[in-house]
mmCIF file of C-alpha atoms in Angstrom:
data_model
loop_
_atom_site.group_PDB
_atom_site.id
_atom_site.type_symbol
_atom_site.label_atom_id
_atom_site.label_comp_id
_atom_site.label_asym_id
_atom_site.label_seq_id
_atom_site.Cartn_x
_atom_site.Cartn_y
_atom_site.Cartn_z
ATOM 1 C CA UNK A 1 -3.813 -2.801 -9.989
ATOM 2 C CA UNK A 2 -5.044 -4.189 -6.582
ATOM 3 C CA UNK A 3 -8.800 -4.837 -6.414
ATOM 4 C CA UNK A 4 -10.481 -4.506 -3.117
ATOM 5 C CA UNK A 5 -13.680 -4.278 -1.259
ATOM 6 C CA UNK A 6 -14.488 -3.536 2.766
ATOM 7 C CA UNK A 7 -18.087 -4.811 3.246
ATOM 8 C CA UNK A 8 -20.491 -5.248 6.291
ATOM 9 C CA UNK A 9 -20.873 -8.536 4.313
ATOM 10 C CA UNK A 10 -24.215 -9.237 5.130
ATOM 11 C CA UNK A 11 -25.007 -9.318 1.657
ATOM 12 C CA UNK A 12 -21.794 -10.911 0.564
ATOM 13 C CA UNK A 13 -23.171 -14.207 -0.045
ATOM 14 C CA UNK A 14 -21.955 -17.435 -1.892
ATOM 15 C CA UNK A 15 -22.886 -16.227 -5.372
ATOM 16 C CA UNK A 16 -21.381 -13.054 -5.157
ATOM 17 C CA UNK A 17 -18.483 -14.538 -3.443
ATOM 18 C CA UNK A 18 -17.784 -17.164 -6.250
ATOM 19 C CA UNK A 19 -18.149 -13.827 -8.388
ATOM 20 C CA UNK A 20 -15.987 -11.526 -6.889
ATOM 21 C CA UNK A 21 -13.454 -13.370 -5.427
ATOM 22 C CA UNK A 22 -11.424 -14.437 -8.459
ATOM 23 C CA UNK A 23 -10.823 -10.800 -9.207
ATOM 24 C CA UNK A 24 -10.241 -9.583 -5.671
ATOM 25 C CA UNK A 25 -6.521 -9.081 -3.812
ATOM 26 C CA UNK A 26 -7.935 -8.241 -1.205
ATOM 27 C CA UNK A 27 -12.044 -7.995 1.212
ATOM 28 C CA UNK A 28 -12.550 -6.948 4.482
ATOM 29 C CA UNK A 29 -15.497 -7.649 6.639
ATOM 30 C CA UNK A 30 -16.030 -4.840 8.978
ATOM 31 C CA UNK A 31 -17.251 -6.521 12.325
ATOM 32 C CA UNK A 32 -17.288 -4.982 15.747
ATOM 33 C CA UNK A 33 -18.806 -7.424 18.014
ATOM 34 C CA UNK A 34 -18.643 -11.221 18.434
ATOM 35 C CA UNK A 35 -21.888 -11.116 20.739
ATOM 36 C CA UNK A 36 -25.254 -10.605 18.342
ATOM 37 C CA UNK A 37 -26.869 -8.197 21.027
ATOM 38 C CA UNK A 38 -23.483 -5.623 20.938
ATOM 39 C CA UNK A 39 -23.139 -6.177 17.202
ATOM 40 C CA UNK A 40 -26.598 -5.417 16.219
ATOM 41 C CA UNK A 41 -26.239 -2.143 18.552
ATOM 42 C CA UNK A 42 -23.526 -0.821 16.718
ATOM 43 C CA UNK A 43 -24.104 -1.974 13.432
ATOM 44 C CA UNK A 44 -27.925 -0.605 13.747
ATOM 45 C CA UNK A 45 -29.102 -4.322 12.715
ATOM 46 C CA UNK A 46 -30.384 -7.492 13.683
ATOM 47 C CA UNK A 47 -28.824 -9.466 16.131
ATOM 48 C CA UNK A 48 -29.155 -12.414 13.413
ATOM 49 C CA UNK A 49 -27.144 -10.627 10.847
ATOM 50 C CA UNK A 50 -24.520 -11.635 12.699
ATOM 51 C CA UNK A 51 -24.329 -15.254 12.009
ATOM 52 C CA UNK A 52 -25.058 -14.409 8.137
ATOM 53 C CA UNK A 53 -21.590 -12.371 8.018
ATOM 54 C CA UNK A 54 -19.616 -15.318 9.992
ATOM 55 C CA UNK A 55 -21.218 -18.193 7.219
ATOM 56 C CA UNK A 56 -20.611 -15.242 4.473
ATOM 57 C CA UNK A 57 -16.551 -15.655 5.807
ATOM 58 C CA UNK A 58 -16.799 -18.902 6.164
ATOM 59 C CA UNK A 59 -17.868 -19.823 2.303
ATOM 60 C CA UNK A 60 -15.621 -17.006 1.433
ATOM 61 C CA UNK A 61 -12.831 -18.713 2.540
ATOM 62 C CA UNK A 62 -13.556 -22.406 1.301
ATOM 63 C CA UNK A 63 -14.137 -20.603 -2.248
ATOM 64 C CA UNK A 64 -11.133 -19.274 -1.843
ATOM 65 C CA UNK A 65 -9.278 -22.414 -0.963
ATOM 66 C CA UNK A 66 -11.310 -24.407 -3.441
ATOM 67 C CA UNK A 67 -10.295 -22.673 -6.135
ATOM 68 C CA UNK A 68 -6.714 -21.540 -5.269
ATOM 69 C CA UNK A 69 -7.766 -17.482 -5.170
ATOM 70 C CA UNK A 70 -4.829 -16.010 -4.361
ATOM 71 C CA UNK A 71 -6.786 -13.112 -2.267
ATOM 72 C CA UNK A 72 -6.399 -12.036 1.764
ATOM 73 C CA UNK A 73 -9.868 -12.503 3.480
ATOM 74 C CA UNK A 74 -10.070 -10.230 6.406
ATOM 75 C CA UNK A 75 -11.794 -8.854 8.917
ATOM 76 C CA UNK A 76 -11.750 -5.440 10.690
ATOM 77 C CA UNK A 77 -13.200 -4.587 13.920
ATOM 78 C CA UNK A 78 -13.253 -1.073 15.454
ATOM 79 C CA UNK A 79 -12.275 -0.290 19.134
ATOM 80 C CA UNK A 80 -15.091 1.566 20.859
ATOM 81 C CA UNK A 81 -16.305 1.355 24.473
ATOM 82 C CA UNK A 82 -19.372 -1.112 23.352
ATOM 83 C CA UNK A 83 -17.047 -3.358 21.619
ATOM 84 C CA UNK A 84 -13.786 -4.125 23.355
ATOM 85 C CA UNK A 85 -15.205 -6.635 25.651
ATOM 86 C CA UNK A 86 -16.509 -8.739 22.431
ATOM 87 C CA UNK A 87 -13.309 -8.669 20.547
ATOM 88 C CA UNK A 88 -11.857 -11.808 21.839
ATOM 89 C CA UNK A 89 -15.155 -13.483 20.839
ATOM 90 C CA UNK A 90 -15.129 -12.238 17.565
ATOM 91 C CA UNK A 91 -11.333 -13.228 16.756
ATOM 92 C CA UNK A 92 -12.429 -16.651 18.251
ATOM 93 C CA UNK A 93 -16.078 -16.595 15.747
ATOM 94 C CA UNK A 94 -13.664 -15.730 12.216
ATOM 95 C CA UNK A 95 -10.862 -17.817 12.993
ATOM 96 C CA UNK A 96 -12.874 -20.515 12.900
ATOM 97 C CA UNK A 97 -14.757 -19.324 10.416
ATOM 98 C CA UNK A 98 -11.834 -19.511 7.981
ATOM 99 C CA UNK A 99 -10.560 -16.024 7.760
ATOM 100 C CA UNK A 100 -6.928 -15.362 6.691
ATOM 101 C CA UNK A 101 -6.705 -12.085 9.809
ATOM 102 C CA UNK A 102 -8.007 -9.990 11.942
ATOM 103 C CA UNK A 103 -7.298 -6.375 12.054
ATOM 104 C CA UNK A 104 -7.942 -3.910 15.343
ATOM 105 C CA UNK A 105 -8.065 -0.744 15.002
ATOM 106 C CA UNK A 106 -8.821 2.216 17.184
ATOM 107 C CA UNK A 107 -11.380 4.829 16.904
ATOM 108 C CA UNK A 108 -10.704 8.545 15.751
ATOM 109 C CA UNK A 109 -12.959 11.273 16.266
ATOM 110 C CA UNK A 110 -14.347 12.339 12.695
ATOM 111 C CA UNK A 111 -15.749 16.060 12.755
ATOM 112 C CA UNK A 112 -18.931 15.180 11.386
ATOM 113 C CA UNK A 113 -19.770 12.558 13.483
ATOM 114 C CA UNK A 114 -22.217 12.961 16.166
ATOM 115 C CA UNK A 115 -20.259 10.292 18.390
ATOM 116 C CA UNK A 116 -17.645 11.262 20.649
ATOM 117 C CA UNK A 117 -15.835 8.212 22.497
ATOM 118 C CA UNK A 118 -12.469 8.186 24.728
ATOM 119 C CA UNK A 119 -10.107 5.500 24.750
ATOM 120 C CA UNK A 120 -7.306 6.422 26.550
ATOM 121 C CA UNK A 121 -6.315 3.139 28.421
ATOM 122 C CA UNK A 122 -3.873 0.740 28.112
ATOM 123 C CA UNK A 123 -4.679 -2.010 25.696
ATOM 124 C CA UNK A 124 -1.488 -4.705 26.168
ATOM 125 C CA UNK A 125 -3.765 -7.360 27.989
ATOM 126 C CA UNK A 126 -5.928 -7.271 25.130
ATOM 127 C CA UNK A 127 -2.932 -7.461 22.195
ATOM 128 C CA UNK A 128 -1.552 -9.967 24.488
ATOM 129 C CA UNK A 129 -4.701 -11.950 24.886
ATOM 130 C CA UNK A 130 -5.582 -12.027 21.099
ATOM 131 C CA UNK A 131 -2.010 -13.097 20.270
ATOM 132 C CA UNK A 132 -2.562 -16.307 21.848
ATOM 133 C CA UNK A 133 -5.184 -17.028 19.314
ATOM 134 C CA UNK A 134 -2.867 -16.318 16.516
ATOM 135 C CA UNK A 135 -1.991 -19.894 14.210
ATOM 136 C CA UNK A 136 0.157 -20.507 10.920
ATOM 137 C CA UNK A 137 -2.944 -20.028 9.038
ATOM 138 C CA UNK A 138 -4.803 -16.945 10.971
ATOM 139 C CA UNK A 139 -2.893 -13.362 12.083
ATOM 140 C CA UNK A 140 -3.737 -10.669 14.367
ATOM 141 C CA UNK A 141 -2.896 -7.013 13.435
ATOM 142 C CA UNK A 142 -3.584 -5.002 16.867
ATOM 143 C CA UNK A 143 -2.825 -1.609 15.566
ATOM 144 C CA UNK A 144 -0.647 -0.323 18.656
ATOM 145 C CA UNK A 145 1.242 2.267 16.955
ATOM 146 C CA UNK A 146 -2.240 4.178 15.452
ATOM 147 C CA UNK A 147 -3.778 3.920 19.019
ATOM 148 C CA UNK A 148 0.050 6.182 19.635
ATOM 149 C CA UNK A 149 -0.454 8.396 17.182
ATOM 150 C CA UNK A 150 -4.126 9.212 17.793
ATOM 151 C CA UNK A 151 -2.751 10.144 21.805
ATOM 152 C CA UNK A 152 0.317 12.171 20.895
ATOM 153 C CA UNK A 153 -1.529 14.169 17.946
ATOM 154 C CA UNK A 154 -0.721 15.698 15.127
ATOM 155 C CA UNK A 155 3.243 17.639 14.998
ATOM 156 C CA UNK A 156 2.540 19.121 11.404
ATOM 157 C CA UNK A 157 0.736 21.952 10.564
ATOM 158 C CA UNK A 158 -0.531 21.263 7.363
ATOM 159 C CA UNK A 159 -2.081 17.684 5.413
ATOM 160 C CA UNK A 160 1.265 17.304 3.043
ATOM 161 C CA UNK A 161 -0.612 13.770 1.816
ATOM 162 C CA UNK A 162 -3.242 15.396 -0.416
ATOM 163 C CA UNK A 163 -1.371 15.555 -3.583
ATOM 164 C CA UNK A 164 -1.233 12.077 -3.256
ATOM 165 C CA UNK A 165 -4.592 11.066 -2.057
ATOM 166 C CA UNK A 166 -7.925 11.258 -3.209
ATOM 167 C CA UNK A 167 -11.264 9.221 -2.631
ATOM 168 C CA UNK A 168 -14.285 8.927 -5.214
ATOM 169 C CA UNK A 169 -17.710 8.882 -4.138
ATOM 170 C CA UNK A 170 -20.778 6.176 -5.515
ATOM 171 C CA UNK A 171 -21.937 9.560 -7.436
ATOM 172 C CA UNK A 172 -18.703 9.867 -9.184
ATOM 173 C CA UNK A 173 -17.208 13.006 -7.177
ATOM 174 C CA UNK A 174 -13.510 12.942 -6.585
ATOM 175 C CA UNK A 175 -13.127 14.381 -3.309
ATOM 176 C CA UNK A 176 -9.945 15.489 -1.442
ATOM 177 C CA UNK A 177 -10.598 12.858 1.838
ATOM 178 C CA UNK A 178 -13.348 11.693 4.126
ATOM 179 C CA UNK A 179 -14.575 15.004 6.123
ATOM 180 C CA UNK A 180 -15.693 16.697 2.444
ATOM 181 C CA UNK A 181 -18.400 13.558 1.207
ATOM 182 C CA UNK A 182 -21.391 16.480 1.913
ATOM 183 C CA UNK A 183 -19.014 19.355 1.191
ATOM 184 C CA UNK A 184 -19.382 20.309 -2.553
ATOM 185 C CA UNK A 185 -17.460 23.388 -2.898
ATOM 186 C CA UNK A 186 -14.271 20.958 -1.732
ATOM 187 C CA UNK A 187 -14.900 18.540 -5.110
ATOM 188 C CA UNK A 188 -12.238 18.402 -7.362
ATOM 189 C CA UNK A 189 -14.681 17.203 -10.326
ATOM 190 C CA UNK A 190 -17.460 14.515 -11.445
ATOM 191 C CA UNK A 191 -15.622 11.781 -13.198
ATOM 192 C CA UNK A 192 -19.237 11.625 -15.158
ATOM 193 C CA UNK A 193 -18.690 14.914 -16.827
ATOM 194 C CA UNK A 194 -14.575 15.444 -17.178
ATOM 195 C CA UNK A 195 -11.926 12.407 -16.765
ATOM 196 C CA UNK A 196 -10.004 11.463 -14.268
ATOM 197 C CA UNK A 197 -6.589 13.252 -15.684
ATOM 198 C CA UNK A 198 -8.265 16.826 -16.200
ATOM 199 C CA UNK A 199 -9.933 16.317 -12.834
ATOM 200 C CA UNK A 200 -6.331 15.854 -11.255
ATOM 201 C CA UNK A 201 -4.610 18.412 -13.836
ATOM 202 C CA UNK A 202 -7.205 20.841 -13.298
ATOM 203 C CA UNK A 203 -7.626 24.352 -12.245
ATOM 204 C CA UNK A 204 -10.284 23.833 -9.754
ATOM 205 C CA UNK A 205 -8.533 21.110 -7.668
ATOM 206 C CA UNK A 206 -5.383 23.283 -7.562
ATOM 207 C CA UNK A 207 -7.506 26.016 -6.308
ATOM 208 C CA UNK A 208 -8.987 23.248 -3.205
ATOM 209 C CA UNK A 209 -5.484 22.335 -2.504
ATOM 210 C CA UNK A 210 -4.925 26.125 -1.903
ATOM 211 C CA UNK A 211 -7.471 26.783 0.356
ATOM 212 C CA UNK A 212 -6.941 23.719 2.379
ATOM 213 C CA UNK A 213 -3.113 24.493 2.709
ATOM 214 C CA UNK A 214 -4.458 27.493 4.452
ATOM 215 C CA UNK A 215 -6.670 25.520 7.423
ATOM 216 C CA UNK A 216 -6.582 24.770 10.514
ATOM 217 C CA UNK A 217 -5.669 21.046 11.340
ATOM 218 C CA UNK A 218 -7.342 21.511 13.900
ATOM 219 C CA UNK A 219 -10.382 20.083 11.884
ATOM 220 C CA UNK A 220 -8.888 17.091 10.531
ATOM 221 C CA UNK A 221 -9.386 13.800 11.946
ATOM 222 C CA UNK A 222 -6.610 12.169 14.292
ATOM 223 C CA UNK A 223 -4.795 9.345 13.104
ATOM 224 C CA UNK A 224 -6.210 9.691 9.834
ATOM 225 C CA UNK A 225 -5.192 7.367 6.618
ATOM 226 C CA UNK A 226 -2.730 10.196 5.440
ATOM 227 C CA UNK A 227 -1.363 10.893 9.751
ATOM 228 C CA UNK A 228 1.958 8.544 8.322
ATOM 229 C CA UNK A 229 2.536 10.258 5.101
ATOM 230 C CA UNK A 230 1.905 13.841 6.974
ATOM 231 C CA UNK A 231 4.492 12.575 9.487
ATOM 232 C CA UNK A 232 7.029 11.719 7.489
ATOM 233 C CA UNK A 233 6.649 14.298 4.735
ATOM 234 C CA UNK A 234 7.005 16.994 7.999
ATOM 235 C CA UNK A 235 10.123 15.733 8.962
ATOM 236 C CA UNK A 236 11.713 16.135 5.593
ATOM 237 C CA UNK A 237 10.589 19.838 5.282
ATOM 238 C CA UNK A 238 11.430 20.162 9.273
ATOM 239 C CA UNK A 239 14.354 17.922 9.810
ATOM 240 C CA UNK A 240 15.709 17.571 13.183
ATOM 241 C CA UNK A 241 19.699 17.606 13.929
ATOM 242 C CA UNK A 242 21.609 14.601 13.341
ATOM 243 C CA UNK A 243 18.775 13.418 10.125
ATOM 244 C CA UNK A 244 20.653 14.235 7.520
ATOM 245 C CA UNK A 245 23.901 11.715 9.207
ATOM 246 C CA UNK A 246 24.617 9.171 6.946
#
Protein backbone atom coordinates (compact mmCIF):
# COMPACT_ATOMS: atom_id res chain seq x y z
CA UNK A 1 0.00 0.00 0.00
CA UNK A 2 1.42 3.48 -0.94
CA UNK A 3 2.09 5.77 2.04
CA UNK A 4 1.79 9.44 1.53
CA UNK A 5 1.60 12.79 3.09
CA UNK A 6 0.89 16.56 1.45
CA UNK A 7 2.19 19.00 4.13
CA UNK A 8 2.66 22.87 4.35
CA UNK A 9 5.93 21.44 5.80
CA UNK A 10 6.66 24.01 8.07
CA UNK A 11 6.71 21.62 10.71
CA UNK A 12 8.28 18.87 8.71
CA UNK A 13 11.58 19.13 10.19
CA UNK A 14 14.79 16.89 10.25
CA UNK A 15 13.55 14.58 13.00
CA UNK A 16 10.38 13.92 11.64
CA UNK A 17 11.86 13.66 8.29
CA UNK A 18 14.46 10.93 9.32
CA UNK A 19 11.11 9.42 10.84
CA UNK A 20 8.81 9.43 8.21
CA UNK A 21 10.65 9.16 5.30
CA UNK A 22 11.68 5.50 5.37
CA UNK A 23 8.04 4.58 5.31
CA UNK A 24 6.85 7.16 2.80
CA UNK A 25 6.34 6.55 -1.31
CA UNK A 26 5.53 9.51 -1.65
CA UNK A 27 5.32 13.85 0.34
CA UNK A 28 4.31 16.83 -1.12
CA UNK A 29 5.04 20.28 0.06
CA UNK A 30 2.25 22.52 -0.84
CA UNK A 31 3.97 25.95 -1.76
CA UNK A 32 2.45 28.79 -3.69
CA UNK A 33 4.92 31.50 -3.74
CA UNK A 34 8.72 31.71 -4.11
CA UNK A 35 8.65 35.46 -2.77
CA UNK A 36 8.14 35.43 1.36
CA UNK A 37 5.76 38.58 1.15
CA UNK A 38 3.17 36.59 -1.58
CA UNK A 39 3.69 33.32 0.28
CA UNK A 40 2.94 34.51 3.68
CA UNK A 41 -0.32 36.24 2.04
CA UNK A 42 -1.67 33.20 0.87
CA UNK A 43 -0.54 30.83 3.22
CA UNK A 44 -1.89 33.28 6.18
CA UNK A 45 1.83 33.08 7.73
CA UNK A 46 5.01 34.58 8.23
CA UNK A 47 7.00 35.67 5.55
CA UNK A 48 9.92 33.60 7.38
CA UNK A 49 8.11 30.37 7.20
CA UNK A 50 9.12 30.37 3.99
CA UNK A 51 12.73 29.66 4.23
CA UNK A 52 11.86 26.91 7.05
CA UNK A 53 9.80 24.85 4.27
CA UNK A 54 12.75 25.31 1.52
CA UNK A 55 15.61 23.93 4.43
CA UNK A 56 12.64 21.36 5.50
CA UNK A 57 13.04 20.12 1.41
CA UNK A 58 16.29 20.53 1.41
CA UNK A 59 17.19 17.96 4.50
CA UNK A 60 14.35 15.99 3.15
CA UNK A 61 16.06 15.28 0.23
CA UNK A 62 19.74 14.65 1.54
CA UNK A 63 17.91 12.09 4.04
CA UNK A 64 16.57 10.71 1.35
CA UNK A 65 19.71 10.34 -0.67
CA UNK A 66 21.69 9.46 2.41
CA UNK A 67 19.93 6.68 3.12
CA UNK A 68 18.79 5.35 -0.31
CA UNK A 69 14.74 6.08 0.49
CA UNK A 70 13.26 5.07 -2.38
CA UNK A 71 10.39 7.93 -1.98
CA UNK A 72 9.34 11.03 -4.60
CA UNK A 73 9.84 14.42 -2.74
CA UNK A 74 7.59 16.95 -4.25
CA UNK A 75 6.24 20.01 -4.28
CA UNK A 76 2.84 21.47 -5.33
CA UNK A 77 2.03 24.96 -5.99
CA UNK A 78 -1.48 26.28 -6.83
CA UNK A 79 -2.23 28.74 -9.74
CA UNK A 80 -4.06 31.79 -8.42
CA UNK A 81 -3.82 35.44 -9.49
CA UNK A 82 -1.34 36.26 -6.34
CA UNK A 83 0.88 33.48 -7.25
CA UNK A 84 1.64 33.03 -10.92
CA UNK A 85 4.18 35.70 -11.06
CA UNK A 86 6.26 33.79 -8.15
CA UNK A 87 6.16 30.42 -9.70
CA UNK A 88 9.30 30.61 -11.62
CA UNK A 89 10.99 31.67 -8.35
CA UNK A 90 9.71 28.98 -6.49
CA UNK A 91 10.68 26.13 -9.14
CA UNK A 92 14.12 27.95 -9.10
CA UNK A 93 14.06 27.99 -4.67
CA UNK A 94 13.16 23.72 -4.63
CA UNK A 95 15.24 22.74 -7.37
CA UNK A 96 17.94 23.79 -5.66
CA UNK A 97 16.74 22.84 -2.70
CA UNK A 98 16.89 19.17 -3.70
CA UNK A 99 13.40 18.29 -4.62
CA UNK A 100 12.71 15.34 -6.99
CA UNK A 101 9.46 17.80 -8.96
CA UNK A 102 7.39 20.31 -9.11
CA UNK A 103 3.77 20.03 -9.76
CA UNK A 104 1.33 23.12 -11.12
CA UNK A 105 -1.83 22.94 -10.83
CA UNK A 106 -4.77 25.19 -11.46
CA UNK A 107 -7.37 26.45 -9.20
CA UNK A 108 -11.10 25.15 -9.10
CA UNK A 109 -13.82 26.89 -7.55
CA UNK A 110 -14.90 24.77 -4.36
CA UNK A 111 -18.62 25.66 -3.25
CA UNK A 112 -17.73 26.35 0.14
CA UNK A 113 -15.09 28.52 -0.37
CA UNK A 114 -15.46 32.13 0.10
CA UNK A 115 -12.78 32.80 -2.78
CA UNK A 116 -13.75 33.17 -6.21
CA UNK A 117 -10.69 33.62 -8.75
CA UNK A 118 -10.66 33.52 -12.79
CA UNK A 119 -7.99 32.16 -14.74
CA UNK A 120 -8.91 32.04 -18.06
CA UNK A 121 -5.62 32.98 -19.95
CA UNK A 122 -3.23 31.30 -21.77
CA UNK A 123 -0.50 29.76 -19.72
CA UNK A 124 2.19 28.29 -22.61
CA UNK A 125 4.87 31.06 -21.78
CA UNK A 126 4.77 29.96 -18.37
CA UNK A 127 4.92 25.84 -19.15
CA UNK A 128 7.44 26.90 -21.59
CA UNK A 129 9.44 29.01 -19.23
CA UNK A 130 9.49 26.41 -16.34
CA UNK A 131 10.53 23.68 -18.80
CA UNK A 132 13.76 25.26 -19.25
CA UNK A 133 14.47 24.67 -15.64
CA UNK A 134 13.73 21.06 -15.94
CA UNK A 135 17.28 18.63 -15.34
CA UNK A 136 17.86 14.70 -15.21
CA UNK A 137 17.38 14.94 -11.59
CA UNK A 138 14.32 17.62 -11.18
CA UNK A 139 10.74 17.47 -13.39
CA UNK A 140 8.07 19.85 -14.00
CA UNK A 141 4.40 18.64 -14.16
CA UNK A 142 2.42 21.86 -15.56
CA UNK A 143 -0.99 20.39 -15.44
CA UNK A 144 -2.26 21.69 -19.00
CA UNK A 145 -4.87 19.24 -19.58
CA UNK A 146 -6.78 20.02 -15.86
CA UNK A 147 -6.48 23.82 -16.64
CA UNK A 148 -8.76 22.16 -20.14
CA UNK A 149 -10.99 20.46 -18.32
CA UNK A 150 -11.78 23.07 -15.66
CA UNK A 151 -12.69 25.58 -19.08
CA UNK A 152 -14.74 23.09 -21.08
CA UNK A 153 -16.75 21.75 -17.88
CA UNK A 154 -18.31 18.99 -16.93
CA UNK A 155 -20.27 16.64 -20.11
CA UNK A 156 -21.78 14.11 -17.47
CA UNK A 157 -24.61 14.48 -15.52
CA UNK A 158 -23.94 12.57 -12.64
CA UNK A 159 -20.37 11.83 -10.25
CA UNK A 160 -20.02 7.97 -11.64
CA UNK A 161 -16.49 8.00 -9.40
CA UNK A 162 -18.12 7.69 -5.96
CA UNK A 163 -18.32 4.03 -5.68
CA UNK A 164 -14.84 4.18 -5.98
CA UNK A 165 -13.80 7.08 -3.91
CA UNK A 166 -13.98 8.04 -0.52
CA UNK A 167 -11.93 10.41 1.89
CA UNK A 168 -11.64 10.02 5.84
CA UNK A 169 -11.57 12.86 8.03
CA UNK A 170 -8.86 13.47 11.34
CA UNK A 171 -12.25 12.59 13.39
CA UNK A 172 -12.59 9.30 11.74
CA UNK A 173 -15.72 10.12 9.36
CA UNK A 174 -15.67 8.49 5.99
CA UNK A 175 -17.08 10.97 3.80
CA UNK A 176 -18.19 10.69 0.12
CA UNK A 177 -15.53 13.73 -1.22
CA UNK A 178 -14.33 17.17 -0.28
CA UNK A 179 -17.62 19.54 -0.41
CA UNK A 180 -19.34 17.18 2.61
CA UNK A 181 -16.20 17.68 5.54
CA UNK A 182 -19.10 20.00 7.58
CA UNK A 183 -21.99 18.08 6.04
CA UNK A 184 -22.97 15.23 8.49
CA UNK A 185 -26.07 13.87 7.11
CA UNK A 186 -23.64 12.98 3.83
CA UNK A 187 -21.25 10.55 6.28
CA UNK A 188 -21.14 7.18 5.39
CA UNK A 189 -19.95 6.13 9.09
CA UNK A 190 -17.26 6.78 12.01
CA UNK A 191 -14.55 4.27 11.51
CA UNK A 192 -14.39 4.73 15.59
CA UNK A 193 -17.70 3.08 16.10
CA UNK A 194 -18.25 0.44 12.93
CA UNK A 195 -15.22 -0.77 10.52
CA UNK A 196 -14.27 0.17 7.51
CA UNK A 197 -16.09 -2.93 5.52
CA UNK A 198 -19.66 -2.36 7.19
CA UNK A 199 -19.11 1.35 6.63
CA UNK A 200 -18.65 0.58 2.78
CA UNK A 201 -21.24 -2.50 2.84
CA UNK A 202 -23.65 -0.55 4.66
CA UNK A 203 -27.15 0.59 4.40
CA UNK A 204 -26.60 4.15 5.15
CA UNK A 205 -23.87 4.83 2.52
CA UNK A 206 -26.06 3.13 -0.12
CA UNK A 207 -28.77 5.40 0.90
CA UNK A 208 -25.97 8.77 0.34
CA UNK A 209 -25.07 7.33 -2.93
CA UNK A 210 -28.85 7.54 -3.74
CA UNK A 211 -29.48 10.85 -2.95
CA UNK A 212 -26.40 12.18 -4.54
CA UNK A 213 -27.19 10.27 -7.86
CA UNK A 214 -30.17 12.49 -7.76
CA UNK A 215 -28.16 16.18 -7.65
CA UNK A 216 -27.39 18.65 -9.49
CA UNK A 217 -23.66 18.77 -10.71
CA UNK A 218 -24.10 21.83 -10.80
CA UNK A 219 -22.67 21.91 -7.16
CA UNK A 220 -19.70 19.91 -7.60
CA UNK A 221 -16.39 21.33 -8.00
CA UNK A 222 -14.76 21.65 -11.62
CA UNK A 223 -11.95 19.61 -12.43
CA UNK A 224 -12.32 17.74 -9.39
CA UNK A 225 -10.03 14.50 -8.39
CA UNK A 226 -12.88 12.15 -9.73
CA UNK A 227 -13.54 14.91 -13.32
CA UNK A 228 -11.22 11.81 -15.22
CA UNK A 229 -12.97 8.86 -13.86
CA UNK A 230 -16.53 10.79 -14.41
CA UNK A 231 -15.26 11.36 -17.97
CA UNK A 232 -14.43 8.26 -18.91
CA UNK A 233 -17.03 6.24 -17.02
CA UNK A 234 -19.70 8.74 -19.18
CA UNK A 235 -18.45 7.73 -22.29
CA UNK A 236 -18.88 4.06 -21.66
CA UNK A 237 -22.58 4.49 -20.57
CA UNK A 238 -22.88 7.28 -23.54
CA UNK A 239 -20.65 6.02 -26.25
CA UNK A 240 -20.28 8.01 -29.29
CA UNK A 241 -20.32 6.34 -32.99
CA UNK A 242 -17.33 4.73 -34.21
CA UNK A 243 -16.16 3.71 -30.05
CA UNK A 244 -17.01 0.51 -30.10
CA UNK A 245 -14.49 0.01 -33.72
CA UNK A 246 -11.97 -2.28 -33.01
Amino acid sequence: MAVAITTNGVLFNRLKAEECLPYLSWIRFSVDAGDPEVYASVHRTKQEDLERVVLNIKNSSEIKKKNGFNVDIGVQALLIPHTIDHIISLAEKVREAGADNLQVKPYSQHPNSKNSFSLKRDFTGLEKELKTLETDDFRIFFRKNTIKRILTGAAYDRCHGLPFFALITAAGYVVPCNIFYERSDYFYGNLYKETFHDIWTGSRRKKVLKEMAEQNMNECRPGCRLDPINRYLHRLKHPEQGDVFI
